[in-house]
Amino acid sequence: MTMTAIRADAGRGWGWIVEGWGLFVKAPGVWIVMLLIYLAISVVLSLVPFVGMIAQALLSPVLVGGMLYGAALQARGETLEIGHLFQGFRDQERMGPLVMLGLISVAGYVLITLVLVMFVGGGMMMGAMMDGANTGVPHEAMGGLFVGAGLVALLIVMTIGLAIAMALFYGVPLVMLAGQNAWPAAQASVAACWINMLPLLVFGLVYMVLAVVAMIPLGLGFLVLLPVTICAVYASYREVFEETPQPPGIRLAK
């Protein structure tokens, strides 16, 4: 199955959020209940030490995929149901690849942890060794080395985190809605995010403003913003992958 990712205009970053809002207001109560169930599952899993965090990362794409499935049905004029949240579990052909996407994110988080341990732990050991050996290196110079190492570690961590986000942004809908396998979907998602950097940047900037507004009423605004975000991701996916492709684009094979 061949997919084509198109390059959208920068202003579409705002347009996707508007379209997401349009889907949300068709069934706001159902969307909020679905979100509350998703959050409840996440909280319960997070209470289980270590294993719960891994399970949450693995199952999150399955649940998000279910919500995207509901958004797709809404866009076709069908009725959204709370049960759509669990569509990823019901569709056994999709569940495996969705869990694999979660595994990709877990691998990324493990890599981030290793980078932090290497730079922070290694820096502390080097500092202790240099201090114990009386090398005569001024404390100011040592501090500068540690700051530099910290900035390098921060840059690496941000790069890995961005790669994870890019792999999942379109990866989940490509698996759930287009029947792609996990790794091709992740690769296609990264490529699509790359050619749509400008609209996604606009999307992110608008989202940050909306997130600040959502925090004002004790964070209750996120009960609206998060479902709108899911719907906006679907709107973005539909435009970038499902609508009639126009050049320039990148052809992506299953």
PDB file of C-alpha atoms in Angstrom, residues 31-128:
ATOM      1  CA  TRP A  31     -15.043  13.208  23.961  1.00  0.00           C
ATOM      2  CA  ILE A  32     -14.649  14.336  27.572  1.00  0.00           C
ATOM      3  CA  VAL A  33     -15.779  10.956  28.928  1.00  0.00           C
ATOM      4  CA  MET A  34     -13.324   9.186  26.617  1.00  0.00           C
ATOM      5  CA  LEU A  35     -10.532  11.454  27.823  1.00  0.00           C
ATOM      6  CA  LEU A  36     -11.416  10.856  31.485  1.00  0.00           C
ATOM      7  CA  ILE A  37     -11.338   7.075  30.938  1.00  0.00           C
ATOM      8  CA  TYR A  38      -7.971   7.404  29.177  1.00  0.00           C
ATOM      9  CA  LEU A  39      -6.582   9.519  32.038  1.00  0.00           C
ATOM     10  CA  ALA A  40      -7.960   7.096  34.649  1.00  0.00           C
ATOM     11  CA  ILE A  41      -6.235   4.166  32.928  1.00  0.00           C
ATOM     12  CA  SER A  42      -2.988   6.160  32.754  1.00  0.00           C
ATOM     13  CA  VAL A  43      -3.155   7.064  36.454  1.00  0.00           C
ATOM     14  CA  VAL A  44      -3.837   3.465  37.509  1.00  0.00           C
ATOM     15  CA  LEU A  45      -0.930   2.192  35.408  1.00  0.00           C
ATOM     16  CA  SER A  46       1.395   4.891  36.748  1.00  0.00           C
ATOM     17  CA  LEU A  47       0.764   3.661  40.311  1.00  0.00           C
ATOM     18  CA  VAL A  48       2.455   0.357  39.466  1.00  0.00           C
ATOM     19  CA  PRO A  49       6.208   0.874  40.006  1.00  0.00           C
ATOM     20  CA  PHE A  50       8.326   0.672  36.844  1.00  0.00           C
ATOM     21  CA  VAL A  51       6.165  -1.903  35.023  1.00  0.00           C
ATOM     22  CA  GLY A  52       3.196   0.460  35.050  1.00  0.00           C
ATOM     23  CA  MET A  53       5.149   3.215  33.291  1.00  0.00           C
ATOM     24  CA  ILE A  54       6.233   0.806  30.556  1.00  0.00           C
ATOM     25  CA  ALA A  55       2.685  -0.541  30.179  1.00  0.00           C
ATOM     26  CA  GLN A  56       1.363   3.002  29.921  1.00  0.00           C
ATOM     27  CA  ALA A  57       3.830   3.826  27.138  1.00  0.00           C
ATOM     28  CA  LEU A  58       2.977   0.622  25.261  1.00  0.00           C
ATOM     29  CA  LEU A  59      -0.801   0.972  25.542  1.00  0.00           C
ATOM     30  CA  SER A  60      -1.068   4.720  24.999  1.00  0.00           C
ATOM     31  CA  PRO A  61      -0.839   4.445  21.171  1.00  0.00           C
ATOM     32  CA  VAL A  62      -3.595   1.793  21.259  1.00  0.00           C
ATOM     33  CA  LEU A  63      -5.953   4.097  23.162  1.00  0.00           C
ATOM     34  CA  VAL A  64      -5.018   7.188  21.158  1.00  0.00           C
ATOM     35  CA  GLY A  65      -5.530   5.131  18.021  1.00  0.00           C
ATOM     36  CA  GLY A  66      -9.050   4.361  19.220  1.00  0.00           C
ATOM     37  CA  MET A  67      -9.791   8.057  19.674  1.00  0.00           C
ATOM     38  CA  LEU A  68      -8.424   8.802  16.200  1.00  0.00           C
ATOM     39  CA  TYR A  69     -10.677   6.049  14.872  1.00  0.00           C
ATOM     40  CA  GLY A  70     -13.625   7.834  16.473  1.00  0.00           C
ATOM     41  CA  ALA A  71     -12.549  11.151  14.951  1.00  0.00           C
ATOM     42  CA  ALA A  72     -12.382   9.521  11.513  1.00  0.00           C
ATOM     43  CA  LEU A  73     -15.917   8.154  11.911  1.00  0.00           C
ATOM     44  CA  GLN A  74     -17.151  11.576  12.987  1.00  0.00           C
ATOM     45  CA  ALA A  75     -15.545  13.171   9.943  1.00  0.00           C
ATOM     46  CA  ARG A  76     -17.534  10.718   7.776  1.00  0.00           C
ATOM     47  CA  GLY A  77     -20.742  11.754   9.490  1.00  0.00           C
ATOM     48  CA  GLU A  78     -21.074   8.746  11.791  1.00  0.00           C
ATOM     49  CA  THR A  79     -21.808   8.823  15.527  1.00  0.00           C
ATOM     50  CA  LEU A  80     -18.965   8.891  18.042  1.00  0.00           C
ATOM     51  CA  GLU A  81     -19.231   6.289  20.821  1.00  0.00           C
ATOM     52  CA  ILE A  82     -17.267   5.878  24.049  1.00  0.00           C
ATOM     53  CA  GLY A  83     -16.432   2.323  23.007  1.00  0.00           C
ATOM     54  CA  HIS A  84     -14.372   3.645  20.097  1.00  0.00           C
ATOM     55  CA  LEU A  85     -11.646   4.357  22.656  1.00  0.00           C
ATOM     56  CA  PHE A  86     -10.965   0.597  22.777  1.00  0.00           C
ATOM     57  CA  GLN A  87     -11.145  -0.033  19.015  1.00  0.00           C
ATOM     58  CA  GLY A  88      -7.390  -0.648  18.945  1.00  0.00           C
ATOM     59  CA  PHE A  89      -7.837  -3.584  21.318  1.00  0.00           C
ATOM     60  CA  ARG A  90     -10.735  -5.008  19.315  1.00  0.00           C
ATOM     61  CA  ASP A  91      -8.834  -4.832  16.027  1.00  0.00           C
ATOM     62  CA  GLN A  92      -6.151  -7.463  16.635  1.00  0.00           C
ATOM     63  CA  GLU A  93      -4.391  -6.678  13.348  1.00  0.00           C
ATOM     64  CA  ARG A  94      -3.867  -3.096  14.494  1.00  0.00           C
ATOM     65  CA  MET A  95      -3.136  -3.736  18.165  1.00  0.00           C
ATOM     66  CA  GLY A  96       0.251  -5.375  17.566  1.00  0.00           C
ATOM     67  CA  PRO A  97       1.666  -2.551  15.412  1.00  0.00           C
ATOM     68  CA  LEU A  98       0.258   0.076  17.790  1.00  0.00           C
ATOM     69  CA  VAL A  99       1.998  -1.602  20.739  1.00  0.00           C
ATOM     70  CA  MET A 100       5.173  -1.685  18.629  1.00  0.00           C
ATOM     71  CA  LEU A 101       4.910   2.081  18.236  1.00  0.00           C
ATOM     72  CA  GLY A 102       4.759   2.267  22.015  1.00  0.00           C
ATOM     73  CA  LEU A 103       7.862   0.081  22.164  1.00  0.00           C
ATOM     74  CA  ILE A 104       9.666   2.507  19.872  1.00  0.00           C
ATOM     75  CA  SER A 105       8.851   5.323  22.290  1.00  0.00           C
ATOM     76  CA  VAL A 106      10.013   3.201  25.252  1.00  0.00           C
ATOM     77  CA  ALA A 107      13.327   2.580  23.468  1.00  0.00           C
ATOM     78  CA  GLY A 108      13.668   6.324  22.960  1.00  0.00           C
ATOM     79  CA  TYR A 109      13.029   7.046  26.646  1.00  0.00           C
ATOM     80  CA  VAL A 110      15.574   4.391  27.649  1.00  0.00           C
ATOM     81  CA  LEU A 111      18.105   6.068  25.363  1.00  0.00           C
ATOM     82  CA  ILE A 112      17.348   9.430  26.979  1.00  0.00           C
ATOM     83  CA  THR A 113      17.935   7.897  30.422  1.00  0.00           C
ATOM     84  CA  LEU A 114      21.256   6.413  29.309  1.00  0.00           C
ATOM     85  CA  VAL A 115      22.379   9.773  27.932  1.00  0.00           C
ATOM     86  CA  LEU A 116      21.529  11.513  31.205  1.00  0.00           C
ATOM     87  CA  VAL A 117      23.275   8.845  33.280  1.00  0.00           C
ATOM     88  CA  MET A 118      26.336   8.986  31.056  1.00  0.00           C
ATOM     89  CA  PHE A 119      26.691  12.770  31.123  1.00  0.00           C
ATOM     90  CA  VAL A 120      25.580  13.458  34.704  1.00  0.00           C
ATOM     91  CA  GLY A 121      27.164  10.408  36.312  1.00  0.00           C
ATOM     92  CA  GLY A 122      30.276  10.642  34.167  1.00  0.00           C
ATOM     93  CA  GLY A 123      30.638  14.340  34.888  1.00  0.00           C
ATOM     94  CA  MET A 124      30.371  13.799  38.629  1.00  0.00           C
ATOM     95  CA  MET A 125      32.962  10.992  38.524  1.00  0.00           C
ATOM     96  CA  MET A 126      35.350  13.070  36.436  1.00  0.00           C
ATOM     97  CA  GLY A 127      34.954  16.028  38.780  1.00  0.00           C
ATOM     98  CA  ALA A 128      35.647  13.869  41.815  1.00  0.00           C
TER      99      ALA A 128
END
